[in-house]
Short mmCIF file of C-alpha atoms in Angstrom, two decimals:
data_model
loop_
_atom_site.label_atom_id
_atom_site.label_comp_id
_atom_site.label_asym_id
_atom_site.label_seq_id
_atom_site.Cartn_x
_atom_site.Cartn_y
_atom_site.Cartn_z
CA MET Y 196 -8.99 -12.53 -28.38
CA ASN Y 197 -11.22 -9.51 -28.08
CA GLY Y 198 -14.18 -11.58 -29.12
CA VAL Y 199 -16.16 -10.89 -25.97
CA ALA Y 200 -15.56 -7.15 -26.12
CA THR Y 201 -16.47 -6.95 -29.79
CA GLN Y 202 -19.56 -9.00 -29.16
CA MET Y 203 -20.53 -6.70 -26.33
CA VAL Y 204 -20.05 -3.55 -28.41
CA ALA Y 205 -22.07 -5.16 -31.17
CA SER Y 206 -24.76 -6.00 -28.66
CA ALA Y 207 -24.80 -2.44 -27.35
CA VAL Y 208 -25.08 -1.01 -30.86
CA ALA Y 209 -27.84 -3.47 -31.60
CA ALA Y 210 -29.55 -2.47 -28.36
CA GLU Y 211 -29.67 1.13 -29.49
CA ALA Y 212 -31.14 0.10 -32.81
CA SER Y 213 -33.71 -2.37 -31.55
CA PRO Y 214 -33.95 -3.04 -27.82
CA ASP Y 215 -35.03 -6.63 -27.43
CA SER Y 216 -34.62 -9.16 -24.69
CA SER Y 217 -32.00 -11.32 -26.37
CA VAL Y 218 -29.49 -8.44 -26.39
CA GLN Y 219 -30.25 -7.78 -22.74
CA GLN Y 220 -29.70 -11.46 -22.19
CA SER Y 221 -26.23 -11.41 -23.76
CA VAL Y 222 -25.15 -8.34 -21.77
CA ASN Y 223 -26.34 -10.05 -18.60
CA GLU Y 224 -24.45 -13.15 -19.64
CA PHE Y 225 -21.32 -11.04 -20.12
CA ILE Y 226 -21.57 -9.47 -16.69
CA ARG Y 227 -22.15 -12.83 -15.09
CA HIS Y 228 -19.21 -14.25 -16.93
CA HIS Y 229 -16.99 -11.40 -15.82
CA VAL Y 230 -18.03 -11.34 -12.22
CA LEU Y 231 -18.63 -14.98 -11.46
CA ILE Y 232 -16.09 -16.74 -13.64
CA HIS Y 233 -13.47 -13.99 -14.08
CA ALA Y 234 -11.98 -15.66 -17.13
CA ALA Y 235 -13.08 -12.75 -19.32
CA ASN Y 236 -11.25 -10.09 -17.31
CA VAL Y 237 -8.18 -9.86 -19.47
CA ASP Y 238 -9.96 -10.51 -22.73
CA ALA Y 239 -12.65 -7.90 -22.20
CA CYS Y 240 -10.29 -5.00 -21.58
CA ASN Y 241 -8.13 -4.41 -24.61
CA VAL Y 242 -4.95 -4.22 -22.56
CA PRO Y 243 -1.41 -4.55 -23.97
CA PHE Y 244 -0.62 -7.67 -22.00
CA ALA Y 245 -3.78 -9.52 -23.03
CA HIS Y 246 -1.71 -11.85 -25.19
CA LEU Y 247 0.12 -13.19 -22.15
CA ARG Y 248 -2.01 -16.28 -21.71
CA PHE Y 249 -0.25 -17.39 -18.54
CA LEU Y 250 -1.94 -14.51 -16.72
CA ASP Y 251 -5.19 -16.43 -17.17
CA ILE Y 252 -4.30 -18.76 -14.32
CA PHE Y 253 -4.83 -15.83 -11.93
CA ALA Y 254 -8.43 -15.71 -13.10
CA SER Y 255 -9.02 -18.84 -11.03
CA ASP Y 256 -10.08 -18.36 -7.42
CA ALA Y 257 -8.29 -21.54 -6.35
CA VAL Y 258 -5.00 -20.18 -7.66
CA MET Y 259 -5.66 -16.88 -5.89
CA LEU Y 260 -6.13 -18.70 -2.59
CA PHE Y 261 -2.62 -20.10 -2.93
CA VAL Y 262 -1.26 -16.73 -4.06
CA GLY Y 263 -2.78 -15.15 -0.95
CA LEU Y 264 -1.30 -17.89 1.19
CA ALA Y 265 2.13 -17.39 -0.41
CA VAL Y 266 1.96 -13.62 0.14
CA LEU Y 267 1.08 -14.09 3.81
CA VAL Y 268 3.78 -16.71 4.41
CA LEU Y 269 6.36 -14.54 2.63
CA LEU Y 270 5.33 -11.47 4.64
CA VAL Y 271 5.79 -13.31 7.92
CA ALA Y 272 8.97 -15.07 6.80
CA LEU Y 273 10.59 -11.86 5.60
CA GLY Y 274 9.24 -9.48 8.21
CA PHE Y 275 9.16 -11.36 11.47
CA ARG Y 276 12.36 -12.40 13.24
CA ARG Y 277 12.05 -14.51 16.33
CA ASP Y 278 15.47 -13.51 17.67
CA ARG Y 279 14.72 -9.79 17.68
CA GLU Y 280 13.03 -7.95 20.51
CA VAL Y 281 12.02 -5.00 18.32
CA GLN Y 282 10.97 -5.86 14.80
CA SER Y 283 11.98 -3.82 11.78
CA GLY Y 284 9.51 -2.14 9.35
CA LEU Y 285 7.49 -5.03 7.96
CA GLY Y 286 7.49 -6.91 11.25
CA GLN Y 287 6.11 -3.87 13.05
CA LEU Y 288 3.30 -3.65 10.52
CA LEU Y 289 2.42 -7.29 11.20
CA GLU Y 290 2.65 -6.69 14.96
CA LEU Y 291 0.28 -3.75 14.54
CA ALA Y 292 -2.29 -5.94 12.79
CA VAL Y 293 -1.99 -8.76 15.30
CA GLN Y 294 -2.15 -6.38 18.25
CA PHE Y 295 -5.21 -4.69 16.76
CA VAL Y 296 -7.03 -7.99 16.38
CA ARG Y 297 -6.00 -9.14 19.87
CA ASP Y 298 -6.87 -5.96 21.77
CA ARG Y 299 -9.71 -4.43 19.79
CA ILE Y 300 -11.53 -7.59 18.71
CA ALA Y 301 -10.58 -10.71 20.68
CA ILE Y 302 -10.08 -9.37 24.20
CA GLU Y 303 -12.78 -6.73 23.89
CA PHE Y 304 -15.48 -9.25 22.97
CA LEU Y 305 -14.31 -12.50 24.51
CA GLY Y 306 -12.49 -11.38 27.63
CA PRO Y 307 -8.79 -11.90 28.39
CA GLU Y 308 -8.87 -15.68 28.74
CA ARG Y 309 -10.93 -16.89 25.77
CA GLY Y 310 -9.78 -13.88 23.75
CA LEU Y 311 -6.13 -14.93 23.95
CA GLN Y 312 -7.16 -18.50 23.18
CA LEU Y 313 -8.94 -17.48 19.96
CA THR Y 314 -6.54 -14.71 18.88
CA PRO Y 315 -4.56 -16.96 16.48
CA LEU Y 316 -7.75 -17.95 14.66
CA LEU Y 317 -9.10 -14.41 14.48
CA CYS Y 318 -5.74 -13.09 13.27
CA THR Y 319 -5.65 -15.76 10.59
CA GLN Y 320 -9.14 -14.87 9.45
CA PHE Y 321 -8.40 -11.15 9.44
CA LEU Y 322 -5.08 -11.32 7.61
CA PHE Y 323 -6.21 -13.98 5.14
CA ILE Y 324 -9.41 -12.17 4.17
CA LEU Y 325 -7.58 -8.83 4.03
CA THR Y 326 -4.89 -10.27 1.76
CA LEU Y 327 -7.41 -11.87 -0.57
CA ASN Y 328 -9.56 -8.71 -0.68
CA LEU Y 329 -6.60 -6.51 -1.53
CA LEU Y 330 -5.17 -8.97 -4.05
CA GLY Y 331 -8.58 -9.07 -5.71
CA LEU Y 332 -8.27 -5.35 -6.46
CA VAL Y 333 -5.04 -5.87 -8.42
CA PRO Y 334 -5.82 -6.00 -12.14
CA VAL Y 335 -5.56 -9.49 -13.68
CA PHE Y 336 -5.97 -11.13 -10.25
CA SER Y 337 -9.36 -12.55 -9.46
CA CYS Y 338 -10.99 -11.75 -6.13
CA ALA Y 339 -11.16 -15.04 -4.25
CA THR Y 340 -13.44 -13.59 -1.55
CA GLY Y 341 -15.85 -12.65 -4.33
CA ASN Y 342 -16.54 -16.36 -4.67
CA ILE Y 343 -19.33 -17.68 -2.48
CA ASN Y 344 -17.61 -21.05 -2.03
CA VAL Y 345 -14.56 -19.41 -0.44
CA THR Y 346 -16.59 -17.25 1.92
CA GLY Y 347 -18.82 -20.24 2.66
CA ALA Y 348 -15.80 -22.25 3.79
CA LEU Y 349 -14.60 -19.34 5.95
CA ALA Y 350 -18.06 -18.96 7.52
CA LEU Y 351 -18.26 -22.72 8.18
CA MET Y 352 -14.93 -22.48 10.01
CA SER Y 353 -16.41 -19.69 12.14
CA ALA Y 354 -19.47 -21.83 12.79
CA ALA Y 355 -17.33 -24.74 13.96
CA VAL Y 356 -15.46 -22.42 16.32
CA MET Y 357 -18.73 -20.89 17.59
CA ILE Y 358 -20.18 -24.29 18.47
CA GLY Y 359 -16.87 -25.68 19.70
CA ALA Y 360 -16.21 -22.75 22.02
CA SER Y 361 -19.78 -22.94 23.30
CA VAL Y 362 -19.47 -26.64 24.10
CA GLN Y 363 -16.09 -26.05 25.71
CA ALA Y 364 -17.40 -23.23 27.88
CA LEU Y 365 -20.82 -24.56 28.83
CA GLY Y 366 -20.78 -28.28 27.98
CA TRP Y 367 -23.21 -29.94 25.55
CA ARG Y 368 -26.10 -29.30 27.95
CA GLY Y 369 -25.23 -25.65 28.18
CA PHE Y 370 -24.85 -25.38 24.44
CA PHE Y 371 -28.36 -26.72 23.87
CA ARG Y 372 -29.67 -24.47 26.63
CA THR Y 373 -28.57 -21.42 24.61
CA PHE Y 374 -31.48 -22.24 22.31
CA VAL Y 375 -33.93 -21.70 25.19
CA VAL Y 376 -34.96 -18.14 25.97
CA PRO Y 377 -34.78 -17.65 29.74
CA GLY Y 378 -37.63 -16.01 31.60
CA ALA Y 379 -40.36 -16.66 29.03
CA PRO Y 380 -43.53 -18.73 29.53
CA ARG Y 381 -43.04 -22.47 28.97
CA ALA Y 382 -45.08 -22.72 25.77
CA LEU Y 383 -43.28 -19.74 24.27
CA GLN Y 384 -39.90 -21.25 25.15
CA VAL Y 385 -40.75 -24.41 23.22
CA ALA Y 386 -42.02 -22.37 20.28
CA MET Y 387 -38.87 -20.26 20.27
CA ILE Y 388 -36.43 -23.20 19.96
CA PRO Y 389 -36.76 -23.58 16.15
CA LEU Y 390 -36.41 -19.82 15.77
CA GLU Y 391 -33.20 -19.84 17.80
CA VAL Y 392 -31.81 -22.69 15.71
CA VAL Y 393 -32.66 -20.77 12.54
CA SER Y 394 -31.04 -17.68 14.05
CA LEU Y 395 -27.78 -19.59 14.57
CA ILE Y 396 -27.83 -20.86 10.99
CA SER Y 397 -28.69 -17.45 9.58
CA LYS Y 398 -25.78 -15.90 11.46
CA VAL Y 399 -23.39 -18.19 9.62
CA PHE Y 400 -25.25 -17.65 6.34
CA ALA Y 401 -25.10 -13.88 6.81
CA LEU Y 402 -21.34 -14.04 7.47
CA MET Y 403 -20.95 -15.88 4.18
CA VAL Y 404 -23.19 -13.63 2.10
CA ARG Y 405 -21.92 -10.35 3.59
CA LEU Y 406 -18.31 -10.82 2.57
CA PHE Y 407 -19.17 -12.37 -0.80
CA ALA Y 408 -21.75 -9.76 -1.81
CA ASN Y 409 -19.66 -6.81 -0.65
CA MET Y 410 -16.64 -7.85 -2.66
CA MET Y 411 -18.70 -8.83 -5.69
CA ALA Y 412 -20.76 -5.64 -5.62
CA GLY Y 413 -17.60 -3.52 -5.57
CA HIS Y 414 -16.17 -5.36 -8.53
CA ILE Y 415 -19.42 -5.02 -10.45
CA THR Y 416 -19.43 -1.26 -9.80
CA ILE Y 417 -15.88 -0.84 -11.08
CA PHE Y 418 -16.66 -3.09 -14.01
CA ALA Y 419 -19.85 -1.21 -14.88
CA MET Y 420 -17.95 2.09 -14.92
CA LEU Y 421 -15.18 0.71 -17.13
CA GLY Y 422 -17.76 -1.14 -19.21
CA LEU Y 423 -19.27 2.21 -20.21
CA VAL Y 424 -16.02 2.94 -22.03
CA VAL Y 425 -16.22 -0.38 -23.83
CA ILE Y 426 -19.82 0.31 -24.84
CA LEU Y 427 -19.75 4.04 -25.64
CA GLY Y 428 -16.13 4.70 -26.57
CA SER Y 429 -14.21 7.87 -25.73
CA VAL Y 430 -17.40 9.79 -24.80
CA ALA Y 431 -17.44 7.82 -21.57
CA LEU Y 432 -13.88 8.69 -20.54
CA PRO Y 433 -15.01 10.61 -17.40
CA ALA Y 434 -16.40 7.29 -16.18
CA VAL Y 435 -12.80 6.17 -15.74
CA LEU Y 436 -12.37 8.86 -13.08
CA VAL Y 437 -15.46 7.53 -11.33
CA ALA Y 438 -14.01 4.04 -11.58
CA VAL Y 439 -10.80 5.26 -9.93
CA ALA Y 440 -12.83 6.87 -7.14
CA VAL Y 441 -14.81 3.65 -6.66
CA PHE Y 442 -11.51 1.76 -6.62
CA PHE Y 443 -10.26 3.81 -3.68
CA PHE Y 444 -13.56 3.27 -1.91
CA GLU Y 445 -13.09 -0.45 -2.55
CA LEU Y 446 -9.69 -0.28 -0.84
CA PHE Y 447 -11.52 0.96 2.25
CA VAL Y 448 -14.21 -1.70 1.88
CA ALA Y 449 -11.58 -4.43 1.57
CA VAL Y 450 -10.09 -3.53 4.96
CA PHE Y 451 -13.47 -2.86 6.52
CA GLN Y 452 -14.99 -6.18 5.46
CA ALA Y 453 -12.02 -8.13 6.80
CA TYR Y 454 -12.49 -6.26 10.10
CA ILE Y 455 -16.25 -6.84 10.14
CA PHE Y 456 -15.93 -10.57 9.41
CA THR Y 457 -13.46 -11.05 12.25
CA LEU Y 458 -15.41 -8.84 14.62
CA LEU Y 459 -18.72 -10.59 13.94
CA SER Y 460 -17.27 -14.07 14.38
CA ALA Y 461 -15.80 -12.93 17.71
CA ALA Y 462 -19.15 -11.38 18.71
CA PHE Y 463 -21.07 -14.55 17.77
CA VAL Y 464 -18.66 -16.72 19.76
CA ALA Y 465 -19.15 -14.35 22.69
CA GLN Y 466 -22.94 -14.65 22.40
CA LEU Y 467 -22.81 -18.44 22.42
CA THR Y 468 -20.34 -18.74 25.30
CA GLU Y 469 -22.29 -16.57 27.71
CA PRO Y 470 -24.40 -18.72 30.07
CA GLN Y 471 -27.43 -16.39 29.89
CA HIS Y 472 -28.21 -14.51 26.73
CA MET O 678 -42.55 -8.20 -16.18
CA ASP O 679 -40.13 -11.03 -15.66
CA ALA O 680 -38.55 -12.27 -12.48
CA THR O 681 -35.32 -10.30 -12.98
CA SER O 682 -37.07 -6.93 -13.19
CA LEU O 683 -39.33 -7.74 -10.27
CA SER O 684 -36.43 -8.83 -8.08
CA SER O 685 -34.51 -5.68 -9.03
CA ILE O 686 -37.46 -3.52 -7.96
CA GLY O 687 -37.67 -5.54 -4.76
CA ALA O 688 -33.97 -4.96 -4.12
CA GLY O 689 -34.55 -1.24 -4.57
CA ILE O 690 -37.31 -1.25 -1.98
CA VAL O 691 -35.14 -3.25 0.42
CA THR O 692 -32.34 -0.73 -0.06
CA LEU O 693 -34.73 2.07 0.94
CA GLY O 694 -35.43 0.37 4.24
CA VAL O 695 -31.81 -0.50 4.84
CA GLY O 696 -30.78 3.08 4.10
CA VAL O 697 -33.19 4.35 6.73
CA GLY O 698 -31.92 1.72 9.16
CA ILE O 699 -28.23 2.51 8.76
CA GLY O 700 -29.07 6.22 8.85
CA LEU O 701 -30.76 5.76 12.21
CA VAL O 702 -27.77 3.81 13.53
CA GLY O 703 -25.40 6.54 12.41
CA MET O 704 -27.61 9.27 13.82
CA SER O 705 -27.82 7.64 17.23
CA ALA O 706 -24.08 7.01 17.28
CA ILE O 707 -23.33 10.62 16.44
CA SER O 708 -25.73 12.05 18.99
CA GLY O 709 -24.45 9.59 21.59
CA THR O 710 -20.88 10.67 20.86
CA ALA O 711 -21.87 14.34 21.07
CA ARG O 712 -23.38 13.82 24.50
CA GLN O 713 -20.62 11.60 25.85
CA PRO O 714 -17.43 11.95 23.79
CA GLU O 715 -15.45 9.70 26.13
CA ILE O 716 -17.32 6.53 25.09
CA ALA O 717 -16.85 7.23 21.38
CA PRO O 718 -14.64 4.14 20.64
CA LYS O 719 -17.16 1.80 22.25
CA LEU O 720 -20.05 3.43 20.40
CA GLN O 721 -18.14 3.17 17.16
CA THR O 722 -17.67 -0.58 17.51
CA MET O 723 -21.34 -1.06 18.32
CA MET O 724 -22.33 1.16 15.41
CA LEU O 725 -20.18 -0.89 13.04
CA ILE O 726 -21.73 -4.15 14.23
CA CYS O 727 -25.28 -2.84 13.82
CA ALA O 728 -24.53 -1.29 10.43
CA ALA O 729 -22.94 -4.51 9.21
CA LEU O 730 -25.90 -6.59 10.39
CA ILE O 731 -28.38 -4.29 8.65
CA GLU O 732 -26.27 -4.09 5.54
CA GLY O 733 -26.41 -7.87 5.30
CA ILE O 734 -30.12 -7.65 4.52
CA ALA O 735 -29.49 -5.39 1.53
CA LEU O 736 -26.84 -7.80 0.34
CA PHE O 737 -29.29 -10.70 0.63
CA SER O 738 -31.56 -8.91 -1.81
CA LEU O 739 -28.61 -8.29 -4.13
CA VAL O 740 -27.75 -11.97 -4.08
CA ILE O 741 -31.37 -12.89 -4.77
CA CYS O 742 -31.21 -10.56 -7.77
CA PHE O 743 -28.17 -12.39 -9.07
CA LEU O 744 -29.85 -15.72 -8.55
CA GLN O 745 -32.73 -14.49 -10.74
CA MET O 746 -30.39 -13.46 -13.54
CA LYS O 747 -30.43 -15.89 -16.42
#
């Protein structure tokens, strides 16, 4: 059960004795396995509940997506009552989040009309990403937003909304005109069209990579700090304190990245729906 | 030197540039807020957008590093 951990300690000891590339290779392999596949999470840390094999299902990102969905649905079902004017505790928290997204993101960037139209989508993105980010920080649970396929799907949804809102606001003609830079010489305008197309694609790509890399980098940092204990033993105990500090920073990053993702998709929609840009 | 080491060094260099970039964004936001405290919320949103866009470049280099890892 602790095969991976033992192997890693053995590798580290071997690395001290004779540093060669194959040891480096196996450590790299271990990190990749931990971060990208997550199946080694429970095995690697010699935790008391490591024998509970059913916890392994939470190492799958697909399962975590459904767990996140269940948490969100339960939150709304338990907290929000349609027949009440003033919500109680949990409902007020949800109202706070929704109001924040509506006023500070949707209406601020998209104006009152389109902002209200897109608020449901932006709220969904915000709450879903926030839930998955925070669930990813719970031990045993895998971080679904640390998977590039999940963030890719979210970014593609944003892209569809960006193009859809642009076509709705300006028509197909207007949408294609956003690729033309106004006020430039004719030859330059033609030369700029491919660049503008690439810019649109790279916006979506950046949305995907930003969320994925932020979440993954945080997990690698925590893992590297805790991994020192696995490699060096009790000498590295202070690293646990650093890991705790990084964990609290990651709590901030989890909220911040959910905010940034929502805010940037709203800002990109706003860019594409303006007639002149 | 193999591709992994080279890409790690490259990521370090990228991080230098990105650090300067985000530092400049923060500096301008702070001095703007000091001159006109009443527009602080607006400046903060703009600062966050710029910082996030710049940060994306550093994350690209991180991802390229991971792609090089074998």
